[in-house]
Amino acid sequence: MTLDRRDFLKYSALAVAVTSGMPGFLARAAAQAGGTKTLVVIQLTGGNDGLNTLIPYSNGAYYAARPNIAIPKKDVLTLTPDLGMHPSLKPLMGLWDAGHLAWMENVGYPNPNRSHFASMAIWHTADPTQAQAEGWIGRIAEKIGDPFCASNIGGTTPQALRAADFSLPSIDGVDNFQVKLPAGLDGAFQTMLNTSRTGEAAYLQRATRQMLTNTQKVQQNVSKYRPGAKYPEGQFAAQLQDAARLIAAGTGQRVLYVSLGGFDTHAGQRAEQDELLGHLASGLAAFQADLEAQGLADRVVVMGFSEFGRRVAENASAGTDHGKGSVMFAFGKGVKGGIHGDSPDLEDLSDGDIKYRQDFRGVYAAALTRWLNLDARGILGGDFGGPAWLG
Amino acid sequence: MSLQPHTRKLTPEDAAHFLRRTAFGATDAQIRALVGRDAREVAREALSFGMDLAPGNPFDPTQGTRPGAAAQLARGAWLYEMLYGPHPLRERLALTWSNHFVIGTDKVKNAPMLTGYLALLRRHAATTDFAAFALDVARHPAMLRYLDNDQNRKGKPNENFSRELLELFTTGLGTPAQPNYTEQDVHEGARALTGWTYEGGRGNKNFLEEPRFVSRPNLHDTGSKTYLGQSGNLSGEDIVRIAATRPQTAAFVSRKLHRAFVADTPDEGAVAASAETWRRTNGNVRAVLEELLSSEVFYTRRAAIIRSPVEFVVGAVRTLGQPRLDAKQMLNLVQTASKMGQLLLQPDTVKGWDGGREWINDSALLTRMQLAAALTLGAKAPTLEKPPTALALLGTERSPLQAALDGLNPKQRTYLTLISPEFQLA
């Protein structure tokens, strides 16, 4: 990536901000870019099977390719004369009926890679050549000039949130997200932290300082939240509730990131994927209900993806191996509901996989320009057209 | 850059550095015992560990009442071995290999599979034959289960293991311009691996039953295959050997050893030198490690590895002089490491933990602070016979943190040092 002079200045300023607190002009820039809208990104880790998520139930080729794991027509939640949702997604039907749930068909990228890790890195960096280490959300932070403009909810920060020289925060439980120093050590702690350092020690020093700022910001605001919906059990739903708390508290993140893993269904797919999609839908439905109860639903859009879909034909273990393109979903009051894009042609496959028709960066571009009001070109490194899934 | 040997006799700071990297950390006395010794001799000695285990391990996975409990006991047993065992380098290597030949308790729920797999990693920890190691892994029920090769049969191949064998265990992907293998190699490898499965120990009810590897000729595809340029009626053994002995494998796995023992960002010249030794010795990992752990590169690159959560936990306890912890405290430590991003026997994905700066985020830093407080200032903190020295804690005889530590009592000093950037590095 080449940096122009403006980028370079911004980046240098950010590096200063991270090490010594944010200088005034940058804080002003951050406030201007702040906005009140939030994008929540949902990552389905492991390669979610798009064909069993948004089901082409009128297509004989679908049933022919999957004698054991196809979703029987009678179980499909009908959306259109040709497509319907997996029965476990029932909690999302209300959003569909209200016109606020969008499915993007056939999304992928050029020269698809069946490696989980290479493919995930491509979605994270928005760079199919895999030349960049920064994530697309990390680049948002650099553009905005605010290292707290996006956060992951969970234990490990995904590459999407990596910036040139730091990672954006990961919040693993809002309640635990606070520093409690043992009595009498405040001064010594500050002196320890202020010792001059180089190399990886300087990185850790910077990360610790940033953590102190971030935790303060969250704790000052988070008590304002009162839940407006009952969330189901489980870590995914708890993380969505933390996302709702941060939004309600007005901590100011433009992007929040939540992951649900386990979609690598090489064997016994029905049992595994059915359960996972159930967690997904019940958690997301509670999240939406909560936002609505708080009067925040106009300010939040959810966008979900997986690194790839799975092969069209089932394998001998009643599962599916790694495939290529897949579906994305989005919902929220700002979302134009419906099916965006054509369904894959199951009789014209590439090496047993569907051929993608929509570049995922076009879907990202809409979120960046139409929702977050940012310059998508600068973040994605090019112009990408896509479906008009935002109103 | 070649791997110049480190010729100077070990200074106290050299010895502290060696033990931070190879033994999770050590006490002042353990460090002093290596001072004045020859680097090559010290490395050879550390690598010639036996298979004996720490006496008095309170955890026995076969006592688990459910698969999840058995897995938790297996984690506890492993942590105990790291904390108190006689061969910390063997455990450090087993941890490294568990992050290379990854299996996970999300799918492997059988207790003998878990303990058997860990024993395999220990047995091959400093293997003299990487291809034999890879073959033992490929035929272990834990791996057969984890990557679904137990379901891989003639006519209907399951590609999961075949793909990861290349991508993650041997050659690596290569670059988009110069890939190390093709999709066709993945297909053909899967065909050759058909029929490898296991008997016994299936299902949650049988989680204590011992499983056994079997090769089923009737499920094996005996047709001709072409794999990484070699053709013939290739068997599973052939596939694993071909992949494990590729020149790219030498470089790919050597880089992981450098990441584990030298630096989060390794020097590519030094990696190439290890790869050359690897090729010259036909995958003699012990020889590669002996050369590496007594090299100038190893001794020059200080504070270049961010300690993983498990290394942080074990490093703290070993540096504090291995105070006795009760079983519950040890299981808490397993959970604490998990909260910081490293649950033993359960990496997030089959790629394993990326490590380095990936270990560091706000929540992980907070948990490191809480753990340090619990080990030093908490109500149940272990009593220390003597507080650790700067050499033991930081690897330097003069603490760079002196200004901060002045006026604090020994427990407070130890706490503040454990949460410093310097302690978190090796």
CSV table of C-alpha atoms in Angstrom, one decimal, chain B:
chain,number,residue,atom,x,y,z
B,1,MET,CA,22.7,-15.1,7.8
B,2,SER,CA,24.0,-18.4,9.0
B,3,LEU,CA,23.5,-19.7,12.5
B,4,GLN,CA,26.9,-18.7,14.0
B,5,PRO,CA,27.4,-20.5,17.3
B,6,HIS,CA,27.5,-18.6,20.5
B,7,THR,CA,31.0,-19.1,21.7
B,8,ARG,CA,31.2,-17.0,24.9
B,9,LYS,CA,30.7,-18.8,28.1
B,10,LEU,CA,27.2,-18.1,29.5
B,11,THR,CA,26.9,-14.9,31.6
B,12,PRO,CA,24.2,-14.6,34.2
B,13,GLU,CA,22.0,-12.7,31.7
B,14,ASP,CA,22.7,-15.3,29.0
B,15,ALA,CA,21.6,-18.1,31.3
B,16,ALA,CA,18.5,-16.2,32.4
B,17,HIS,CA,17.6,-15.6,28.7
B,18,PHE,CA,18.1,-19.3,27.9
B,19,LEU,CA,15.8,-20.4,30.7
B,20,ARG,CA,13.2,-17.8,29.9
B,21,ARG,CA,13.0,-19.4,26.4
B,22,THR,CA,13.4,-23.1,27.2
B,23,ALA,CA,12.1,-23.5,30.7
B,24,PHE,CA,9.3,-20.8,30.9
B,25,GLY,CA,11.6,-19.0,33.4
B,26,ALA,CA,13.6,-19.9,36.4
B,27,THR,CA,14.8,-18.9,39.9
B,28,ASP,CA,18.0,-17.1,40.6
B,29,ALA,CA,19.7,-20.3,41.8
B,30,GLN,CA,18.7,-22.2,38.6
B,31,ILE,CA,20.1,-19.4,36.5
B,32,ARG,CA,23.3,-19.2,38.4
B,33,ALA,CA,23.9,-22.9,37.9
B,34,LEU,CA,24.3,-22.4,34.2
B,35,VAL,CA,26.8,-19.4,34.4
B,36,GLY,CA,30.2,-20.1,32.8
B,37,ARG,CA,28.9,-23.1,30.9
B,38,ASP,CA,29.3,-23.8,27.2
B,39,ALA,CA,26.2,-22.8,25.1
B,40,ARG,CA,26.2,-26.0,23.0
B,41,GLU,CA,26.5,-28.2,26.0
B,42,VAL,CA,23.7,-26.5,27.8
B,43,ALA,CA,21.4,-26.8,24.8
B,44,ARG,CA,22.3,-30.5,24.3
B,45,GLU,CA,21.6,-31.2,27.9
B,46,ALA,CA,18.3,-29.4,27.9
B,47,LEU,CA,17.2,-31.4,24.8
B,48,SER,CA,18.2,-34.8,26.2
B,49,PHE,CA,15.1,-35.1,28.4
B,50,GLY,CA,13.6,-38.4,29.4
B,51,MET,CA,9.9,-39.4,29.4
B,52,ASP,CA,9.5,-39.4,33.2
B,53,LEU,CA,6.6,-37.3,34.6
B,54,ALA,CA,6.3,-35.2,37.7
B,55,PRO,CA,5.3,-37.2,40.7
B,56,GLY,CA,2.1,-36.5,42.6
B,57,ASN,CA,0.0,-35.2,39.7
B,58,PRO,CA,-3.4,-34.6,41.2
B,59,PHE,CA,-5.3,-34.8,37.9
B,60,ASP,CA,-6.4,-38.0,36.2
B,61,PRO,CA,-8.5,-37.5,33.1
B,62,THR,CA,-10.0,-41.0,33.5
B,63,GLN,CA,-11.6,-39.8,36.7
B,64,GLY,CA,-13.8,-37.5,34.7
B,65,THR,CA,-17.5,-38.1,34.9
B,66,ARG,CA,-18.3,-36.5,31.5
B,67,PRO,CA,-16.2,-35.8,28.4
B,68,GLY,CA,-16.0,-32.1,29.3
B,69,ALA,CA,-14.7,-32.9,32.8
B,70,ALA,CA,-12.2,-35.4,31.4
B,71,ALA,CA,-10.9,-32.7,29.0
B,72,GLN,CA,-10.6,-30.3,31.9
B,73,LEU,CA,-8.6,-32.8,33.9
B,74,ALA,CA,-6.3,-33.4,30.9
B,75,ARG,CA,-5.6,-29.7,30.8
B,76,GLY,CA,-5.0,-29.6,34.6
B,77,ALA,CA,-2.6,-32.6,34.3
B,78,TRP,CA,-0.7,-30.9,31.5
B,79,LEU,CA,-0.4,-27.6,33.4
B,80,TYR,CA,0.8,-29.5,36.5
B,81,GLU,CA,3.6,-31.0,34.3
B,82,MET,CA,4.6,-27.6,33.0
B,83,LEU,CA,4.6,-26.1,36.5
B,84,TYR,CA,6.4,-28.8,38.4
B,85,GLY,CA,7.7,-31.3,35.9
B,86,PRO,CA,11.4,-32.2,35.6
B,87,HIS,CA,11.6,-31.4,31.8
B,88,PRO,CA,10.2,-27.9,31.1
B,89,LEU,CA,11.7,-27.8,27.6
B,90,ARG,CA,9.9,-31.0,26.7
B,91,GLU,CA,6.6,-29.4,27.8
B,92,ARG,CA,7.5,-26.2,26.0
B,93,LEU,CA,8.1,-28.2,22.9
B,94,ALA,CA,4.9,-30.2,23.3
B,95,LEU,CA,3.0,-26.9,23.6
B,96,THR,CA,4.6,-25.7,20.4
B,97,TRP,CA,3.7,-28.9,18.6
B,98,SER,CA,0.2,-28.8,20.0
B,99,ASN,CA,0.0,-25.5,18.2
B,100,HIS,CA,1.3,-27.1,15.0
B,101,PHE,CA,-0.4,-30.4,14.8
B,102,VAL,CA,-3.5,-29.0,16.2
B,103,ILE,CA,-6.4,-31.0,17.6
B,104,GLY,CA,-9.2,-29.6,19.7
B,105,THR,CA,-11.5,-30.7,22.5
B,106,ASP,CA,-14.5,-29.3,20.7
B,107,LYS,CA,-14.3,-32.5,18.6
B,108,VAL,CA,-11.9,-34.8,20.4
B,109,LYS,CA,-13.9,-35.7,23.6
B,110,ASN,CA,-12.4,-39.1,24.3
B,111,ALA,CA,-10.0,-39.0,27.4
B,112,PRO,CA,-7.5,-41.7,26.2
B,113,MET,CA,-7.3,-39.9,22.9
B,114,LEU,CA,-6.3,-36.7,24.6
B,115,THR,CA,-3.7,-38.2,26.9
B,116,GLY,CA,-2.4,-40.5,24.2
B,117,TYR,CA,-2.0,-37.5,21.8
B,118,LEU,CA,-0.2,-35.5,24.4
B,119,ALA,CA,2.1,-38.5,25.1
B,120,LEU,CA,2.8,-38.6,21.4
B,121,LEU,CA,3.8,-34.9,21.3
B,122,ARG,CA,6.1,-35.5,24.2
B,123,ARG,CA,7.7,-38.6,22.6
B,124,HIS,CA,8.4,-36.6,19.5
B,125,ALA,CA,9.1,-33.3,21.2
B,126,ALA,CA,12.7,-33.2,20.0
B,127,THR,CA,12.2,-35.8,17.3
B,128,THR,CA,15.1,-37.0,15.1
B,129,ASP,CA,12.6,-37.9,12.3
B,130,PHE,CA,9.9,-35.3,11.5
B,131,ALA,CA,8.3,-37.6,8.8
B,132,ALA,CA,7.9,-40.4,11.4
B,133,PHE,CA,6.4,-37.8,13.8
B,134,ALA,CA,3.9,-36.6,11.1
B,135,LEU,CA,3.0,-40.2,10.3
B,136,ASP,CA,2.3,-41.0,14.0
B,137,VAL,CA,0.1,-37.9,14.2
B,138,ALA,CA,-1.8,-38.7,11.0
B,139,ARG,CA,-2.7,-42.2,12.3
B,140,HIS,CA,-3.6,-41.1,15.8
B,141,PRO,CA,-7.3,-41.4,16.6
B,142,ALA,CA,-7.3,-37.8,18.0
B,143,MET,CA,-6.2,-36.4,14.6
B,144,LEU,CA,-8.3,-38.9,12.6
B,145,ARG,CA,-11.3,-37.6,14.5
B,146,TYR,CA,-10.4,-33.9,14.6
B,147,LEU,CA,-10.0,-33.6,10.9
B,148,ASP,CA,-12.5,-36.2,9.9
B,149,ASN,CA,-10.2,-38.6,8.1
B,150,ASP,CA,-12.0,-41.4,10.1
B,151,GLN,CA,-14.8,-40.7,7.6
B,152,ASN,CA,-12.6,-40.6,4.5
B,153,ARG,CA,-13.5,-43.5,2.2
B,154,LYS,CA,-13.0,-44.7,-1.3
B,155,GLY,CA,-15.2,-43.0,-3.9
B,156,LYS,CA,-16.4,-40.3,-1.4
B,157,PRO,CA,-13.2,-38.7,-0.1
B,158,ASN,CA,-13.4,-36.3,2.9
B,159,GLU,CA,-10.7,-33.6,2.2
B,160,ASN,CA,-10.3,-32.1,5.6
B,161,PHE,CA,-7.1,-33.8,6.8
B,162,SER,CA,-5.5,-33.9,3.3
B,163,ARG,CA,-5.9,-30.1,3.0
B,164,GLU,CA,-4.6,-29.2,6.4
B,165,LEU,CA,-1.7,-31.7,6.1
B,166,LEU,CA,-0.3,-29.5,3.3
B,167,GLU,CA,-1.5,-26.1,4.3
B,168,LEU,CA,-0.7,-26.2,8.0
B,169,PHE,CA,1.3,-29.3,8.9
B,170,THR,CA,4.0,-29.6,6.2
B,171,THR,CA,4.6,-27.4,3.2
B,172,GLY,CA,2.4,-24.4,3.9
B,173,LEU,CA,0.4,-22.6,1.2
B,174,GLY,CA,3.3,-20.8,-0.4
B,175,THR,CA,2.5,-17.5,-2.1
B,176,PRO,CA,-0.4,-16.9,-4.6
B,177,ALA,CA,2.2,-16.5,-7.3
B,178,GLN,CA,4.1,-19.6,-6.2
B,179,PRO,CA,1.8,-22.0,-4.4
B,180,ASN,CA,3.3,-25.0,-2.7
B,181,TYR,CA,0.5,-27.4,-3.9
B,182,THR,CA,-2.6,-27.4,-6.0
B,183,GLU,CA,-6.3,-28.3,-5.3
B,184,GLN,CA,-5.5,-31.4,-7.3
B,185,ASP,CA,-2.9,-32.5,-4.7
B,186,VAL,CA,-5.5,-32.0,-2.0
B,187,HIS,CA,-8.0,-34.3,-3.9
B,188,GLU,CA,-5.4,-36.9,-4.6
B,189,GLY,CA,-4.0,-36.9,-1.1
B,190,ALA,CA,-7.5,-37.4,0.3
B,191,ARG,CA,-7.9,-40.4,-2.0
B,192,ALA,CA,-4.6,-41.9,-0.8
B,193,LEU,CA,-5.7,-41.4,2.8
B,194,THR,CA,-9.0,-43.3,2.4
B,195,GLY,CA,-9.6,-46.1,4.8
B,196,TRP,CA,-7.6,-44.7,7.7
B,197,THR,CA,-9.9,-44.7,10.7
B,198,TYR,CA,-10.2,-45.9,14.3
B,199,GLU,CA,-12.2,-48.4,16.3
B,200,GLY,CA,-13.6,-47.8,19.8
B,201,GLY,CA,-14.1,-44.7,21.9
B,202,ARG,CA,-16.8,-43.2,19.7
B,203,GLY,CA,-19.7,-41.2,21.1
B,204,ASN,CA,-20.1,-39.4,24.4
B,205,LYS,CA,-20.9,-42.5,26.3
B,206,ASN,CA,-17.6,-44.2,25.4
B,207,PHE,CA,-15.4,-41.3,26.3
B,208,LEU,CA,-13.2,-43.4,28.6
B,209,GLU,CA,-12.8,-46.3,26.1
B,210,GLU,CA,-9.4,-46.7,24.4
B,211,PRO,CA,-9.6,-46.1,20.7
B,212,ARG,CA,-7.4,-48.0,18.2
B,213,PHE,CA,-6.1,-47.0,14.7
B,214,VAL,CA,-7.2,-49.3,11.9
B,215,SER,CA,-6.6,-49.2,8.2
B,216,ARG,CA,-9.5,-50.7,6.2
B,217,PRO,CA,-8.4,-52.0,2.9
B,218,ASN,CA,-12.0,-52.3,1.6
B,219,LEU,CA,-12.4,-48.5,2.1
B,220,HIS,CA,-9.1,-47.6,0.5
B,221,ASP,CA,-8.8,-46.3,-3.0
B,222,THR,CA,-6.1,-48.3,-4.7
B,223,GLY,CA,-6.2,-46.5,-7.9
B,224,SER,CA,-3.2,-44.5,-9.3
B,225,LYS,CA,-2.7,-41.0,-7.9
B,226,THR,CA,-0.4,-38.1,-8.5
B,227,TYR,CA,0.7,-36.1,-5.5
B,228,LEU,CA,3.1,-33.3,-5.4
B,229,GLY,CA,4.6,-34.6,-8.7
B,230,GLN,CA,4.9,-38.2,-7.7
B,231,SER,CA,2.7,-40.8,-9.3
B,232,GLY,CA,1.7,-44.4,-8.4
B,233,ASN,CA,-0.6,-46.4,-6.3
B,234,LEU,CA,0.2,-44.1,-3.4
B,235,SER,CA,-0.9,-45.1,0.2
B,236,GLY,CA,-1.6,-42.9,3.2
B,237,GLU,CA,2.0,-43.5,4.4
B,238,ASP,CA,3.4,-42.4,1.0
B,239,ILE,CA,1.3,-39.2,1.1
B,240,VAL,CA,2.4,-38.2,4.6
B,241,ARG,CA,6.1,-39.0,3.9
B,242,ILE,CA,6.1,-37.1,0.6
B,243,ALA,CA,4.5,-34.0,2.2
B,244,ALA,CA,6.7,-34.2,5.3
B,245,THR,CA,10.0,-34.4,3.3
B,246,ARG,CA,9.3,-31.6,0.9
B,247,PRO,CA,11.9,-28.8,1.0
B,248,GLN,CA,9.2,-26.3,1.7
B,249,THR,CA,8.3,-28.2,4.8
B,250,ALA,CA,11.8,-27.7,6.2
B,251,ALA,CA,11.4,-23.9,5.8
B,252,PHE,CA,7.7,-23.8,7.0
B,253,VAL,CA,8.3,-25.8,10.2
B,254,SER,CA,11.7,-24.2,10.9
B,255,ARG,CA,10.0,-20.8,10.8
B,256,LYS,CA,7.6,-22.0,13.5
B,257,LEU,CA,10.5,-23.1,15.6
B,258,HIS,CA,12.1,-19.7,15.3
B,259,ARG,CA,8.8,-18.1,16.2
B,260,ALA,CA,8.6,-20.3,19.3
B,261,PHE,CA,12.2,-19.9,20.4
B,262,VAL,CA,13.8,-16.8,18.9
B,263,ALA,CA,11.4,-14.0,17.9
B,264,ASP,CA,7.8,-13.3,17.0
B,265,THR,CA,9.3,-11.8,13.8
B,266,PRO,CA,12.0,-14.2,12.8
B,267,ASP,CA,15.1,-13.3,10.8
B,268,GLU,CA,14.4,-15.0,7.4
B,269,GLY,CA,18.1,-15.6,6.9
B,270,ALA,CA,18.4,-17.5,10.1
B,271,VAL,CA,15.2,-19.5,9.3
B,272,ALA,CA,16.8,-20.5,6.0
B,273,ALA,CA,19.9,-21.7,7.8
B,274,SER,CA,17.7,-23.9,10.1
B,275,ALA,CA,15.9,-25.2,7.0
B,276,GLU,CA,19.2,-26.1,5.4
B,277,THR,CA,20.2,-28.0,8.6
B,278,TRP,CA,16.7,-29.7,8.5
B,279,ARG,CA,17.2,-30.8,4.9
B,280,ARG,CA,20.8,-31.9,5.4
B,281,THR,CA,19.8,-34.1,8.4
B,282,ASN,CA,16.5,-35.4,6.8
B,283,GLY,CA,14.2,-33.7,9.3
B,284,ASN,CA,16.2,-34.2,12.4
B,285,VAL,CA,14.4,-31.6,14.6
B,286,ARG,CA,16.7,-32.3,17.5
B,287,ALA,CA,19.7,-31.3,15.5
B,288,VAL,CA,17.9,-28.2,14.2
B,289,LEU,CA,17.0,-27.2,17.8
B,290,GLU,CA,20.4,-27.9,19.2
B,291,GLU,CA,22.0,-25.6,16.6
B,292,LEU,CA,19.4,-23.0,17.1
B,293,LEU,CA,19.4,-22.9,20.9
B,294,SER,CA,23.2,-22.4,21.0
B,295,SER,CA,23.4,-19.9,18.2
B,296,GLU,CA,24.3,-16.2,18.3
B,297,VAL,CA,20.9,-15.3,16.8
B,298,PHE,CA,19.2,-17.0,19.8
B,299,TYR,CA,21.4,-15.2,22.3
B,300,THR,CA,21.2,-11.8,20.6
B,301,ARG,CA,17.5,-11.5,20.1
B,302,ARG,CA,16.4,-10.7,23.7
B,303,ALA,CA,12.8,-9.7,24.6
B,304,ALA,CA,11.6,-10.5,21.2
B,305,ILE,CA,8.8,-12.9,22.1
B,306,ILE,CA,5.5,-11.9,23.7
B,307,ARG,CA,4.8,-14.6,26.2
B,308,SER,CA,1.7,-16.5,25.5
B,309,PRO,CA,-0.9,-16.8,28.3
B,310,VAL,CA,0.3,-20.3,29.3
B,311,GLU,CA,3.9,-19.1,29.2
B,312,PHE,CA,3.0,-16.1,31.3
B,313,VAL,CA,1.2,-18.3,33.9
B,314,VAL,CA,3.9,-21.0,34.0
B,315,GLY,CA,6.7,-18.5,33.8
B,316,ALA,CA,5.3,-16.6,36.8
B,317,VAL,CA,5.0,-19.7,39.0
B,318,ARG,CA,8.4,-21.1,38.0
B,319,THR,CA,10.1,-17.7,38.6
B,320,LEU,CA,8.4,-17.5,42.0
B,321,GLY,CA,10.2,-20.8,42.9
B,322,GLN,CA,7.4,-23.2,42.1
B,323,PRO,CA,5.3,-22.6,45.2
B,324,ARG,CA,2.7,-25.4,45.8
B,325,LEU,CA,-0.7,-24.6,44.5
B,326,ASP,CA,-3.8,-26.7,45.3
B,327,ALA,CA,-5.7,-28.5,42.6
B,328,LYS,CA,-8.5,-25.9,42.5
B,329,GLN,CA,-6.0,-23.0,42.0
B,330,MET,CA,-4.3,-24.9,39.2
B,331,LEU,CA,-7.7,-25.4,37.4
B,332,ASN,CA,-8.3,-21.7,37.9
B,333,LEU,CA,-5.0,-21.0,36.2
B,334,VAL,CA,-6.1,-23.2,33.2
B,335,GLN,CA,-9.3,-21.0,33.0
B,336,THR,CA,-7.3,-17.8,33.4
B,337,ALA,CA,-5.0,-18.7,30.5
B,338,SER,CA,-8.2,-19.5,28.5
B,339,LYS,CA,-9.6,-16.1,29.4
B,340,MET,CA,-6.4,-14.5,28.0
B,341,GLY,CA,-6.9,-16.5,24.8
B,342,GLN,CA,-5.1,-19.8,25.3
B,343,LEU,CA,-7.1,-22.8,26.3
B,344,LEU,CA,-4.8,-25.9,26.4
B,345,LEU,CA,-5.8,-28.5,23.8
B,346,GLN,CA,-8.3,-26.2,22.2
B,347,PRO,CA,-6.8,-23.6,19.9
B,348,ASP,CA,-9.5,-21.4,18.3
B,349,THR,CA,-8.9,-23.0,14.9
B,350,VAL,CA,-6.9,-25.8,13.3
B,351,LYS,CA,-4.3,-23.1,12.3
B,352,GLY,CA,-3.5,-22.7,16.0
B,353,TRP,CA,-2.8,-19.5,17.8
B,354,ASP,CA,-1.0,-16.9,15.8
B,355,GLY,CA,0.7,-15.5,18.9
B,356,GLY,CA,3.0,-12.5,19.1
B,357,ARG,CA,1.1,-9.3,19.2
B,358,GLU,CA,-2.1,-11.2,18.8
B,359,TRP,CA,-1.9,-12.2,22.4
B,360,ILE,CA,-2.3,-8.6,23.5
B,361,ASN,CA,-5.6,-6.9,23.8
B,362,ASP,CA,-7.3,-4.9,26.5
B,363,SER,CA,-9.1,-7.8,28.1
B,364,ALA,CA,-5.9,-10.0,28.0
B,365,LEU,CA,-3.9,-7.2,29.6
B,366,LEU,CA,-6.5,-6.8,32.3
B,367,THR,CA,-6.5,-10.5,33.1
B,368,ARG,CA,-2.7,-10.5,33.3
B,369,MET,CA,-2.9,-7.8,35.9
B,370,GLN,CA,-5.5,-9.7,37.9
B,371,LEU,CA,-3.5,-12.9,37.8
B,372,ALA,CA,-0.3,-11.1,38.9
B,373,ALA,CA,-2.2,-9.6,41.9
B,374,ALA,CA,-3.6,-13.0,42.8
B,375,LEU,CA,-0.2,-14.6,42.8
B,376,THR,CA,1.5,-11.9,44.9
B,377,LEU,CA,-1.0,-9.8,46.9
B,378,GLY,CA,-4.2,-11.8,47.0
B,379,ALA,CA,-5.6,-13.4,50.2
B,380,LYS,CA,-4.6,-16.8,48.9
B,381,ALA,CA,-1.3,-15.9,47.3
B,382,PRO,CA,1.3,-18.5,47.8
B,383,THR,CA,4.0,-17.7,50.4
B,384,LEU,CA,7.4,-17.1,48.9
B,385,GLU,CA,10.5,-18.2,50.7
B,386,LYS,CA,12.4,-15.3,49.1
B,387,PRO,CA,11.2,-12.8,46.6
B,388,PRO,CA,12.6,-13.3,43.1
B,389,THR,CA,15.5,-11.2,42.0
B,390,ALA,CA,15.6,-8.9,39.0
B,391,LEU,CA,17.6,-11.5,37.1
B,392,ALA,CA,14.9,-14.1,37.6
B,393,LEU,CA,12.0,-11.7,36.8
B,394,LEU,CA,13.5,-9.7,34.0
B,395,GLY,CA,16.6,-11.4,32.9
B,396,THR,CA,18.8,-8.4,33.8
B,397,GLU,CA,20.9,-7.9,36.9
B,398,ARG,CA,19.9,-4.3,37.2
B,399,SER,CA,16.2,-3.7,37.1
B,400,PRO,CA,15.1,-1.1,34.5
B,401,LEU,CA,12.1,-0.5,36.8
B,402,GLN,CA,14.1,0.5,39.9
B,403,ALA,CA,12.6,4.0,40.0
B,404,ALA,CA,9.1,2.6,40.2
B,405,LEU,CA,10.0,-0.1,42.7
B,406,ASP,CA,11.7,2.1,45.3
B,407,GLY,CA,9.7,2.3,48.5
B,408,LEU,CA,7.5,-0.8,47.8
B,409,ASN,CA,7.5,-4.0,49.9
B,410,PRO,CA,8.7,-7.2,48.2
B,411,LYS,CA,5.2,-8.4,47.4
B,412,GLN,CA,4.3,-5.1,45.7
B,413,ARG,CA,7.6,-5.1,43.8
B,414,THR,CA,6.9,-8.6,42.5
B,415,TYR,CA,3.4,-7.6,41.5
B,416,LEU,CA,4.5,-4.5,39.7
B,417,THR,CA,7.3,-6.4,37.9
B,418,LEU,CA,5.0,-9.2,36.8
B,419,ILE,CA,2.7,-6.7,35.0
B,420,SER,CA,5.5,-4.8,33.4
B,421,PRO,CA,6.1,-5.1,29.6
B,422,GLU,CA,9.5,-6.5,30.4
B,423,PHE,CA,8.2,-9.6,32.3
B,424,GLN,CA,5.7,-10.2,29.5
B,425,LEU,CA,8.5,-10.7,27.0
B,426,ALA,CA,10.9,-13.6,26.7
